[in-house]
Short mmCIF file of C-alpha atoms in Angstrom, two decimals:
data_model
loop_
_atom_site.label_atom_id
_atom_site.label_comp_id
_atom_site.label_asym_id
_atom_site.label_seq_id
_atom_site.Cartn_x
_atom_site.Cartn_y
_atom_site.Cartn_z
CA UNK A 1 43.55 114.67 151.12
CA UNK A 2 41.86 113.58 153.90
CA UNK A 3 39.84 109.97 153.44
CA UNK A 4 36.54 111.22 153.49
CA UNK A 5 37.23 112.77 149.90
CA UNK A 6 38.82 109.89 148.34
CA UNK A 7 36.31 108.14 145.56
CA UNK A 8 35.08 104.51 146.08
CA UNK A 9 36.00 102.02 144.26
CA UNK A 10 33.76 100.34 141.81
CA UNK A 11 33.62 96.18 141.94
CA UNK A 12 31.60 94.43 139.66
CA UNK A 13 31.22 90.58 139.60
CA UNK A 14 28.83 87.57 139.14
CA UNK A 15 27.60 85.78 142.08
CA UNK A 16 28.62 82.84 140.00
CA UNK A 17 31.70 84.03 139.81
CA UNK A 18 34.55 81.72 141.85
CA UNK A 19 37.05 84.59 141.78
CA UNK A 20 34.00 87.49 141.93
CA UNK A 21 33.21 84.86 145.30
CA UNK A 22 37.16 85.52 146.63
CA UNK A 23 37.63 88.94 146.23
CA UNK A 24 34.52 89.58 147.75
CA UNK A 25 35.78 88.29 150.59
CA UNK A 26 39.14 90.21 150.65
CA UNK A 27 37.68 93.76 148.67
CA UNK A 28 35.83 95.40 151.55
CA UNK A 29 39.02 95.28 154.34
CA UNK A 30 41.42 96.18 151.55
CA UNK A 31 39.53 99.37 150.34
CA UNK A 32 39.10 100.10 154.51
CA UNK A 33 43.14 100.23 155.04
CA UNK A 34 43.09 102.64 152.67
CA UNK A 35 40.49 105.11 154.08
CA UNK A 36 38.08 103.77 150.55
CA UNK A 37 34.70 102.70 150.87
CA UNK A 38 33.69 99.84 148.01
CA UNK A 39 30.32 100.37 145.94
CA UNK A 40 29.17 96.64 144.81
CA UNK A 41 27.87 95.82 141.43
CA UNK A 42 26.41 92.16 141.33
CA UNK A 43 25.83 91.78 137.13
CA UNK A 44 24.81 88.87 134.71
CA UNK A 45 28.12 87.63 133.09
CA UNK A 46 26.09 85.95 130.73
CA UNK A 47 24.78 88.82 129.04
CA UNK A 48 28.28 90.42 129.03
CA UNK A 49 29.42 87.52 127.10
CA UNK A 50 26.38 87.40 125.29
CA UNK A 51 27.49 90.73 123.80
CA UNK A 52 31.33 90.17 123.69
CA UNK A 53 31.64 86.80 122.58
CA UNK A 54 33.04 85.19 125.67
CA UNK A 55 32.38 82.02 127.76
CA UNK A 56 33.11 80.70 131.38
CA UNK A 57 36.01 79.24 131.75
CA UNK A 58 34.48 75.62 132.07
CA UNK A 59 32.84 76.20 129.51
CA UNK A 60 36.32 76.67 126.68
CA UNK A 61 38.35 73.54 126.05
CA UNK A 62 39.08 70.66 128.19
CA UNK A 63 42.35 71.19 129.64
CA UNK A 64 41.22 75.06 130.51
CA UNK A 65 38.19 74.01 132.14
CA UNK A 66 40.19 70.92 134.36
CA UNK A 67 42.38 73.84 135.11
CA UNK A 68 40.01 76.25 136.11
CA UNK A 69 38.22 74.14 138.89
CA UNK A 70 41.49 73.49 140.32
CA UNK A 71 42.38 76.73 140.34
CA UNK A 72 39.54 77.71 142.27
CA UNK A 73 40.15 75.57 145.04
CA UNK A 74 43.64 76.25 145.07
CA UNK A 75 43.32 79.93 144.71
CA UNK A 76 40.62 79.71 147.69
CA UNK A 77 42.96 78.06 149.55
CA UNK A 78 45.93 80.39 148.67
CA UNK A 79 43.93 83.76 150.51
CA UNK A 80 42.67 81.63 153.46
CA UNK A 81 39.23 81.44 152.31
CA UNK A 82 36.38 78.17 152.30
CA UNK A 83 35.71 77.03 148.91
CA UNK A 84 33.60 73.81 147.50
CA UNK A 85 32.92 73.87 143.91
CA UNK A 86 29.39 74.01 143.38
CA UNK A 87 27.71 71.14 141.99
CA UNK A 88 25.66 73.61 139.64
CA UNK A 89 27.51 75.41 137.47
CA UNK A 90 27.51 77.86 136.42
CA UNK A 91 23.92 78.97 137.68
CA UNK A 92 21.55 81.94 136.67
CA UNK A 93 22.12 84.79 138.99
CA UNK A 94 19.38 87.56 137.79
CA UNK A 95 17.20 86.75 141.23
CA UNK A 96 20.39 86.95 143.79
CA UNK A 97 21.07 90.11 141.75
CA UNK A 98 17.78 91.59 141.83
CA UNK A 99 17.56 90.66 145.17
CA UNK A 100 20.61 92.72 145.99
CA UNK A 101 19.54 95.83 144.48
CA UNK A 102 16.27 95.86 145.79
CA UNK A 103 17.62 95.47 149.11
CA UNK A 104 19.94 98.23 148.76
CA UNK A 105 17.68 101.05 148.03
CA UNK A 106 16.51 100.11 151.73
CA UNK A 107 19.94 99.58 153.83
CA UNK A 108 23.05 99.40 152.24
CA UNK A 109 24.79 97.51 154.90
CA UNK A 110 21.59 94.64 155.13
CA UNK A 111 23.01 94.61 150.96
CA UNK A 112 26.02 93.70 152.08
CA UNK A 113 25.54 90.89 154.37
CA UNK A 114 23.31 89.58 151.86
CA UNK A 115 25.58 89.81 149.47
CA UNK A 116 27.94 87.93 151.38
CA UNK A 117 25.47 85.34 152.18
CA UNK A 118 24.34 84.30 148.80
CA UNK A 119 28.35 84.22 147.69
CA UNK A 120 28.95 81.64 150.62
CA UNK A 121 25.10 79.55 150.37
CA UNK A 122 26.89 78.77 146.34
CA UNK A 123 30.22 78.18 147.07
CA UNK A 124 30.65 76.84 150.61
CA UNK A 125 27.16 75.42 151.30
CA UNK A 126 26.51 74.44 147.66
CA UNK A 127 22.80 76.13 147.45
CA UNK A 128 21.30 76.59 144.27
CA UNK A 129 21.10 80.02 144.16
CA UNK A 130 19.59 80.73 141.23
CA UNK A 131 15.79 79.52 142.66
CA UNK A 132 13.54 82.23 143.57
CA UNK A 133 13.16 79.81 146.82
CA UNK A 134 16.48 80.21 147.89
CA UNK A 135 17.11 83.72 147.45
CA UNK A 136 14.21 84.34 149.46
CA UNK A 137 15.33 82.13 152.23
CA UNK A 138 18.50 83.52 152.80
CA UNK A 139 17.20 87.19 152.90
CA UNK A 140 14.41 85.73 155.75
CA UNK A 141 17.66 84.76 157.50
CA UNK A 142 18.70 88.02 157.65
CA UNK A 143 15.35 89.51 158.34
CA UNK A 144 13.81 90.07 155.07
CA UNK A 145 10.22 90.05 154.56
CA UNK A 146 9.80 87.21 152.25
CA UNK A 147 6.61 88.41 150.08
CA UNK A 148 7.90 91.85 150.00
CA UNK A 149 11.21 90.31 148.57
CA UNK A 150 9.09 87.88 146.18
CA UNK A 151 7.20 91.04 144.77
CA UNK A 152 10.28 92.63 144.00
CA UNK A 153 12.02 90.20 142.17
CA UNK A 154 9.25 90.83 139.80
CA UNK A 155 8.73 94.10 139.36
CA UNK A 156 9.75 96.11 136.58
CA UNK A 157 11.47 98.59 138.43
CA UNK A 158 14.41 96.42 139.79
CA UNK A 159 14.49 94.32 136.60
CA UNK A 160 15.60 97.58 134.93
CA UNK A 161 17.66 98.29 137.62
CA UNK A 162 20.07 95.22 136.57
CA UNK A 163 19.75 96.09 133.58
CA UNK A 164 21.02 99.22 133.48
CA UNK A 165 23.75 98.26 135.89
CA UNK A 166 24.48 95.66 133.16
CA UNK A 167 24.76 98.47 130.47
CA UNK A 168 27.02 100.44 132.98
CA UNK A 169 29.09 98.13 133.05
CA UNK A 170 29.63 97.27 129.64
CA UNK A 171 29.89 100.94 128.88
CA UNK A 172 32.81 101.12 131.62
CA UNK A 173 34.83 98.26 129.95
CA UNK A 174 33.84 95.22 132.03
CA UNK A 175 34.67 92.19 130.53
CA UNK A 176 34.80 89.32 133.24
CA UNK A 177 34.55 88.69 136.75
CA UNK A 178 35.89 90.53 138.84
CA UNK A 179 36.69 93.85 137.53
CA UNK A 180 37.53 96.67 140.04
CA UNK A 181 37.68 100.29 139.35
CA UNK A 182 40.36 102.01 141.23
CA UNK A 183 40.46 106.38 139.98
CA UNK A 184 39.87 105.46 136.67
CA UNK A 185 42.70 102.13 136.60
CA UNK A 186 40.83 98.92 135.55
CA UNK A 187 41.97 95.87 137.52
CA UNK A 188 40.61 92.50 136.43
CA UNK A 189 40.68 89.09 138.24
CA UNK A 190 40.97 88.14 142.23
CA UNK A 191 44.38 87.64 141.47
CA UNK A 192 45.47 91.58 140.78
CA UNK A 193 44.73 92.07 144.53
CA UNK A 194 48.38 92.48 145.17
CA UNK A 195 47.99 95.29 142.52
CA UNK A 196 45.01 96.41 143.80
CA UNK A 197 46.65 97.10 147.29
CA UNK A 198 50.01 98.36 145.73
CA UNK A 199 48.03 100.80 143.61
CA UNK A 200 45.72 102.02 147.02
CA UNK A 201 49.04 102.50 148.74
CA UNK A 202 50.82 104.56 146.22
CA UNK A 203 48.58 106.11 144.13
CA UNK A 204 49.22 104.49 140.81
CA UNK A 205 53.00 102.94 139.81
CA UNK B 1 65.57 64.89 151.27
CA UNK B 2 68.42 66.87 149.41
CA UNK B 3 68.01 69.05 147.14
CA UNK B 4 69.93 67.07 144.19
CA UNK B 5 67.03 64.67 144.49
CA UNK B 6 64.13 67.71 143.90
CA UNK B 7 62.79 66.90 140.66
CA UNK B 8 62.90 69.97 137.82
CA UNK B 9 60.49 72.69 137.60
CA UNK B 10 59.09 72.84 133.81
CA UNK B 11 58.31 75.92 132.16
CA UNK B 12 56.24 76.21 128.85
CA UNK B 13 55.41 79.54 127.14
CA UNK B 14 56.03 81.34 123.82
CA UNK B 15 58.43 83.96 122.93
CA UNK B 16 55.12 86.10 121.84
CA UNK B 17 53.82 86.06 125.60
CA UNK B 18 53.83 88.81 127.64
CA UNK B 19 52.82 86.85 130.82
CA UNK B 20 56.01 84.36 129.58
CA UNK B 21 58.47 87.23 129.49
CA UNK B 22 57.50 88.32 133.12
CA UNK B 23 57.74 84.54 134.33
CA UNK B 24 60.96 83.87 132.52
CA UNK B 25 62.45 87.14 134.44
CA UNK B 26 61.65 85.39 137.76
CA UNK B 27 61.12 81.39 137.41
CA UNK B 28 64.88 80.70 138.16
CA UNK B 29 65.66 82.92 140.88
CA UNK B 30 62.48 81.60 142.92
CA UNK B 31 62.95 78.04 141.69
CA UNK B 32 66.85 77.98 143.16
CA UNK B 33 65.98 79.70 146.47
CA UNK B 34 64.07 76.22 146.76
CA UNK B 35 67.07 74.21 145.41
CA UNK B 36 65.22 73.56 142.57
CA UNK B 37 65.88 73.58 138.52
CA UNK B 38 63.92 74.87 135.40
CA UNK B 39 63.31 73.23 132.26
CA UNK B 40 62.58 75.82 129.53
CA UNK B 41 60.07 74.83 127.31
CA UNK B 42 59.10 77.44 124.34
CA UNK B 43 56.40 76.43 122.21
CA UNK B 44 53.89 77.97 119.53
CA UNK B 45 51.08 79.02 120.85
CA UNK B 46 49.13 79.58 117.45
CA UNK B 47 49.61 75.70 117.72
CA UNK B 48 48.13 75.51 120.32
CA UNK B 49 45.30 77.35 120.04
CA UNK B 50 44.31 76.32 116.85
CA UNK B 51 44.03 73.03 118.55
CA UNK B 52 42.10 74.31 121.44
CA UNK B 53 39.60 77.08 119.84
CA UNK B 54 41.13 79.94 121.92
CA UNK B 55 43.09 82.87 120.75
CA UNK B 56 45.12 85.75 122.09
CA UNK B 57 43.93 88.20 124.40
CA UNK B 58 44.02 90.77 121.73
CA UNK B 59 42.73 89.42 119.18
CA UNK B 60 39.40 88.79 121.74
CA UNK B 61 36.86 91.65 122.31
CA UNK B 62 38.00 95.41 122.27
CA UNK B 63 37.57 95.80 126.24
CA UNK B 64 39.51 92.80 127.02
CA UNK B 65 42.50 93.40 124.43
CA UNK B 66 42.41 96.91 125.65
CA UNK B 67 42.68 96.08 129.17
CA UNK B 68 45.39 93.23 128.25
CA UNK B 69 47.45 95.71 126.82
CA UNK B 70 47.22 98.21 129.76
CA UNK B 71 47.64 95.20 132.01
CA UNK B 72 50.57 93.47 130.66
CA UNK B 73 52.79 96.59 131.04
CA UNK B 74 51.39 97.57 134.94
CA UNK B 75 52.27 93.99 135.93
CA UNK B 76 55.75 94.48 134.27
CA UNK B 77 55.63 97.74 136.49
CA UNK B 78 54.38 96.27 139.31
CA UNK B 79 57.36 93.57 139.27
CA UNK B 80 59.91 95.75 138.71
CA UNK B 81 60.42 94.57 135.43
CA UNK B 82 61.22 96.45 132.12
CA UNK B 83 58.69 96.52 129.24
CA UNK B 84 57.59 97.92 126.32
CA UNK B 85 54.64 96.52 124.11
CA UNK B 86 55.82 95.52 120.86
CA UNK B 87 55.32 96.93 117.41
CA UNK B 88 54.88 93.75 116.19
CA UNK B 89 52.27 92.12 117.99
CA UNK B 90 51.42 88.90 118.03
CA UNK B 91 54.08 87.94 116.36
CA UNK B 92 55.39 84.14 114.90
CA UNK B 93 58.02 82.29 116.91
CA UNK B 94 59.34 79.17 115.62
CA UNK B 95 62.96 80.02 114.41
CA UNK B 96 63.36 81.79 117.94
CA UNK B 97 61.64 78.57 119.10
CA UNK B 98 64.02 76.13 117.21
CA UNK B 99 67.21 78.13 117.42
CA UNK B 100 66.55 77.59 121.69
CA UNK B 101 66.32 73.75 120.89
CA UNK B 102 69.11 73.65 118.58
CA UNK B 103 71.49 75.65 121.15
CA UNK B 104 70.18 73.31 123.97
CA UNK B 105 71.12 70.38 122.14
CA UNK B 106 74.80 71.71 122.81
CA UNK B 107 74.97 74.11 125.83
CA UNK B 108 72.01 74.57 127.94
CA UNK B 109 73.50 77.64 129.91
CA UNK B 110 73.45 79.45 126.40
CA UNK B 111 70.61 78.41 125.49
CA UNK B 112 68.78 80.15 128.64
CA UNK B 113 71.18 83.45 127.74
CA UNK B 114 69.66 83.33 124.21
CA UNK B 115 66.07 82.83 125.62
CA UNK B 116 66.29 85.90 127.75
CA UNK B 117 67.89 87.91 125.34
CA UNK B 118 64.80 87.31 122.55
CA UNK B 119 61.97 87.81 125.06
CA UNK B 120 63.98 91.44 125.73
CA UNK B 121 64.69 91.96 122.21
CA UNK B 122 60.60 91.72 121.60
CA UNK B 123 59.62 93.29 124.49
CA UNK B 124 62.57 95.78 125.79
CA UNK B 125 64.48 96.83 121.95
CA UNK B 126 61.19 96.12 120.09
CA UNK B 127 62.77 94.01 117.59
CA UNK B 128 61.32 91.79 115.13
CA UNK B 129 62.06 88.13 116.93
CA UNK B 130 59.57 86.75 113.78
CA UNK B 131 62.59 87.24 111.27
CA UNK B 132 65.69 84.40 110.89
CA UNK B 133 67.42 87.12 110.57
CA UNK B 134 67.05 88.83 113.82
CA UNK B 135 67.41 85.92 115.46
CA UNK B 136 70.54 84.95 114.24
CA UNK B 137 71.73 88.01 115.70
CA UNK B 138 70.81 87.64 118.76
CA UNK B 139 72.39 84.14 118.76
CA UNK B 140 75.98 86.05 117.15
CA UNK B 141 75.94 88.52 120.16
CA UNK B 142 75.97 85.35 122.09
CA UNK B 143 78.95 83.90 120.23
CA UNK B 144 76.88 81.54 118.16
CA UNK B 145 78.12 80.90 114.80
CA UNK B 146 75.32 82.22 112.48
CA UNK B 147 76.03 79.70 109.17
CA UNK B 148 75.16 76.88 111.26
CA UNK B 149 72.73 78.27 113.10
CA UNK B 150 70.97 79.30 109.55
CA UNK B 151 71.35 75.46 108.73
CA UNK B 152 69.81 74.62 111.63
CA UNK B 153 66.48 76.26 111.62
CA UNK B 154 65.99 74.68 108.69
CA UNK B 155 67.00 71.26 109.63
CA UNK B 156 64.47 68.34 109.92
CA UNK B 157 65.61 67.34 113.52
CA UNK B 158 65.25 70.33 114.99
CA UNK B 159 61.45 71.15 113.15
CA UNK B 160 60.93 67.59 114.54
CA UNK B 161 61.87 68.55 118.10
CA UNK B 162 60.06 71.35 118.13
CA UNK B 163 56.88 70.14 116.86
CA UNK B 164 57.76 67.44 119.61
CA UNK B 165 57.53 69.69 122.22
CA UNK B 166 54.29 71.00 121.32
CA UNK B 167 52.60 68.05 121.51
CA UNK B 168 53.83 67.11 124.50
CA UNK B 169 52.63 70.27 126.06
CA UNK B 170 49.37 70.20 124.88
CA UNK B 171 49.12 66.47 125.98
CA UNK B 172 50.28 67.53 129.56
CA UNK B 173 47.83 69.87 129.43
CA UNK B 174 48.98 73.71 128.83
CA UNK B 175 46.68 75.38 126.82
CA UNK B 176 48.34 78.82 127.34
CA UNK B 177 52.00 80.63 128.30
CA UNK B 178 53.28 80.80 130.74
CA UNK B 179 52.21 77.68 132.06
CA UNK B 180 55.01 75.77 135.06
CA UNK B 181 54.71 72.44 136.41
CA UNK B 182 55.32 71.25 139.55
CA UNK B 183 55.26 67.61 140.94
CA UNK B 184 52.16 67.17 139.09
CA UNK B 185 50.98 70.24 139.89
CA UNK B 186 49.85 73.49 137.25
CA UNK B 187 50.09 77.07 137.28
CA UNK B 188 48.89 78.93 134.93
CA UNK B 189 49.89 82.30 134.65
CA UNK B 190 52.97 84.96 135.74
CA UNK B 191 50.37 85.89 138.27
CA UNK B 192 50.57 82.49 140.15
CA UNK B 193 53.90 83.56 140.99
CA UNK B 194 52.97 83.80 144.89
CA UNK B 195 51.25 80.66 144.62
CA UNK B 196 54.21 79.07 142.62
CA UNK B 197 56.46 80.18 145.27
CA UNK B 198 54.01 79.18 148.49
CA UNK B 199 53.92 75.54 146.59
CA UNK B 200 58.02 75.35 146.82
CA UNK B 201 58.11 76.59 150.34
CA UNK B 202 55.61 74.23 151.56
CA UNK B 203 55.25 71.05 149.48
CA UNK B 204 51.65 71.74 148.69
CA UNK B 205 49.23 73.71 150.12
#
């Protein structure tokens, strides 16, 4: 099989997510060794938990939550990768999300880079991401039109858009972030990335 | 400095765990290429998280239990490690639990042989590690007399000790299993394996 006919893979995640923020990172040159391409799904955890009956991590008990945020930085640390807790959180994503899809019905690649951009303005820079403001300034950065952006972030269109890419996921088994599809094999958390690769390499074990 | 004067490793999790059987398959072997020692540390987990409002992974929503139960036996795969998921699951351990203290209290080395030999009667010969009597045979195969160790699972000192252990796991923190210590330092997880083993190599990273 030659690697233009193997499928993408499928990541979903949170751009609140501190282990959605490190895989992103890692996901894209992964996928490359291995001849796959990566389609992103930025989603609103909340509403996943909404429906399943979950909470963030700093949100469950005490020791879990001291745990979790020094996890993070360790974990960033671990793969090589800049990490500062931000000082909000966790944060409403639904505008960074929007902005994404909107953006990628136009240029998949500009998606991308913003993509990449709003992950490091919340956890290197410590941006609050979740203003309208912000969102909009970091797609002018990369060339964006800033009214055009600011109309779609309303419009009904791309608010269904999430939506549905919400429902998708749900339907598909997402729980958390991150959750990667891989041919039909779930993998959950930036820490199955040794899985992730071992499963690109071989197939499946 | 030598490394007689590297302080233990300690190593909480419950014979129920999944995770904890993987870890307990590995946790020595990595911790004496790095000239260090484990203390084994089982505990109840039900304890624990009646304590700490969690629960088990399966007993949380259908996607995540489904995706725990796919998971646990691809990361048994995926470390070369035999596994098959119980019958019986989740299942209660405190006569396994106690029956590990009691044997410690007089030979340590048998008390690690009877520790791996109930994880891989629950999760290799599917057998019912809940029941006195099953785990006075496992303690027989090992030699252990099984009068006294009937006497002793029923003993005051050794419910004592293990309720003893419990608390001082939940008061240095571990909310779930596996969970190792460090110098101060936590990993939660068989998946912080690479990160338990970076820690060993480097002091800290």
């Amino acid at each position: 099989m030659s690697d233009n006919d193997k499928a993408p893979i499928d990541f979903w995640f949170d751009f609140s997510s501190p282990y959605g923020y490190l895989l992103s990172e890692r996901i894209d040159e992964v996928a490359a060794r291995h001849g796959r391409k990566v389609r992103w799904h930025p989603i609103l955890l909340g509403v996943v938990f909404n429906a399943t009956g979950s909470a963030p991590l700093t949100s469950q008990n005490p020791a879990k939550a001291a745990y979790s945020v020094r996890d993070f930085a360790r974990s960033a640390r671990f793969l090589g990768i800049a990490y500062r807790h931000p000082s909000r959180f966790p944060l409403a994503t639904q505008n960074a999300a929007r902005a994404f899809y909107w953006l990628h019905g136009q240029d998949c690649t500009l998606a991308r880079h913003f993509a990449h951009a709003t992950f490091r303005a919340l956890f290197v820079a410590d941006r609050d991401i979740s203003a309208p403001d912000t969102v909009r300034e970091i797609a002018a950065d990369l060339g964006v039109d800033r009214d055009s952006l600011a109309a779609a972030l309303q419009s009904p269109e791309i608010r269904a858009r999430l939506k549905a890419e919400v429902d998708q996921a749900m339907q598909t088994g997402v729980f958390g972030s991150p959750h990667v599809l891989i041919d039909g094999e779930p993998f959950f958390g930036a820490d199955r990335l040794p899985q992730i690769e071992k499963w690109l390499e071989t197939g499946g074990f």
